[in-house]
Amino acid sequence: MTTTHEYDVVIVGAGGAGMRAALESSQRARTAVLTKLYPTRSHTGAAQGGMAAALSNVEDDNAEWHMFDTIKGGDYLVDQDAAEILCNEAVDAVLDLEKMGLPFNRTEDGHIDQRRFGGHTRNHGEAPVRRACYAADRTGHMILQTLYQQCVKQEVEFYNEYYVLDLLLTEDPQAAAAGGEVAVAGVVAYELATGEIHTFRAKSVIFATGGAGKIFKTTSNAHTLTGDGMGIALRAGLPLEDMEFFQFHPTGLAGLGILLSEAARGEGAILRNSTGERFMERYAPTIKDLAPRDMVSRAMWTEVREGRGCGPHKDYVLLDLTHLEPAHIDAKLPDITEFARTYLGIEPYTDPIPVFPTAHYAMGGIPTNVTGQVLRNNTDTINGLYAAGECACVSVHGANRLGTNSLLDINVFGRRAGIAAAEYALATEAAPELPADAAAAVAGLVETLRKTTSVTGAESVAVLRRELQETMDRNVQVFRTAETLAEATAVIASVKERYASIAIHDRGQKYNTDLLEAIELGFLIDLAQLVVAGALAREESRGGHYREDFPTRDDAGFMKHTMAYATADGVRLDYKPVVVTRYPPMERKY
């Protein structure tokens, strides 16, 4: 059974980007938000440390310095026109949230307080600056709750636990004639509570589906971050941009990957090796522990490789808060310290915390312009299709995202996408007609998987997922070589071939998590292939992508964005230039 709905704007995803878009869109056009989770369970709520904006509440600061840090931090792969928008609109983005009621920490005179974060400096790298606006170490949680309250107040229509599985376009983007127009017609979703298929016809669609950290085993990402939106776009014939650039956050709890925010180092915590040395002084003499995340992660790995790791297996380093006052820790870092106590049995007042890099953030994603409109190649857009947040790549993060720029990104470009999508819908007389068999692909996928059993299918979803994640951890993490990437390529190809023979055990209609995980695995496999293919072709080191066999940055050969397409013959790579306006590439010292 298929139910059809019709809206002006459909937003897929109810995290920070999706709900910020919904607040703008729903003021202008009839809007629906589809989400496979209840909105306040979205992963924006896991973001801890802060949201960057040059408010100058605590120290002198300005948007130009913020822009420079964003570009330099992204190892010059940032599109500078987008970075300028991000930083110029940052102050209003924070003040908008304040007016909505977000309880930011305050200075003694009542202004929004700010603290230091990695890679954020004053005067073009002179010294660290206090730029991160924060609500203790629960900033993402507060943003998510605030935006949801505003959406409820504004009577935004939510379809909770609706898993979008297909994107409906008027024409295959790659089959369209050069310069020919392609438009969005809607999406198809699977209702988890009933097993029914729903078709949503719309003039505009916004993808805000989050990241894909679950391609790795050790990750700070929730189990639901399986790259669904990226995978749907890829299967619809769209390219994904810069997928080889994945950020590994330095301070995941050792062995678990659970995130300890950079806010700890922003408040004065120090990374130490087995000798007690503050080793970041050797790698980044000016800003030390607050260097960009890619640099800190490589430094930690290097300390372990060279025998200065801690613990019985010498496989982690220590995050030391013991020199900070307990009252200060409790006021500024309550969640971080509770995580250490709960998951490792460590008392942060008196003992350093074991930490090691964890897969954290995808810099790449669905390519967009600065209004959030999705590109179908290097230059042409799709009418009515938009994307924002971690699933998108407007390329404000380049090769390495600065901490606190993600919460800023979802608010600035979520807002822009919501406005643009609604304005396009209002200017469009009617959405394109849906094909008669609009839901056929999704219905076929669901029924095929539901009919498999352990008898007819020989492969386990859990086994294949584990093999995929382990090869990504082993071969495509902080350090990469042609040899490790070739091994990952072979393993992923094997997993993809065996995926055709998977079996699930639950054949029910309602809340079939077996079915859900099988579909998610398909997206993870597709995206892992793109990450590895892009990394193998990029024979240089830049930001989060570090090739030990090509250890230097190659601006002559690779100052360009990777555009990856899925074809019947495998991954096809194309490239497009980086937008450089004010800051040409220079040496990246801190």
XYZ file of C-alpha atoms in Angstrom, residues 16 48 52 64 117 173 197 225 229 239-241 274 295 310 318 379 381 386 410 447 468-469 484 512-513 531 552 586:
29
model
C 20.040 21.271 13.355
C 29.493 19.470 22.708
C 32.012 29.936 16.350
C 38.000 38.382 8.552
C 38.906 26.203 20.228
C 21.053 13.895 -14.120
C 5.501 3.157 1.663
C 24.699 8.053 10.965
C 21.077 11.167 2.180
C 28.115 13.257 -7.637
C 29.483 13.486 -4.099
C 32.242 15.985 -3.434
C 53.979 8.362 28.512
C 47.397 18.018 13.060
C 50.459 5.102 27.386
C 46.430 11.160 28.037
C 28.394 23.677 -12.799
C 22.151 22.691 -10.518
C 18.835 21.632 -1.804
C 24.055 24.017 10.028
C 10.042 -6.743 -0.228
C 33.701 -3.064 6.222
C 34.293 -1.015 9.357
C 46.478 0.176 2.600
C 11.809 -4.047 11.494
C 15.310 -3.041 12.613
C 36.107 7.522 0.193
C 53.405 16.872 1.153
C 50.471 29.249 1.894
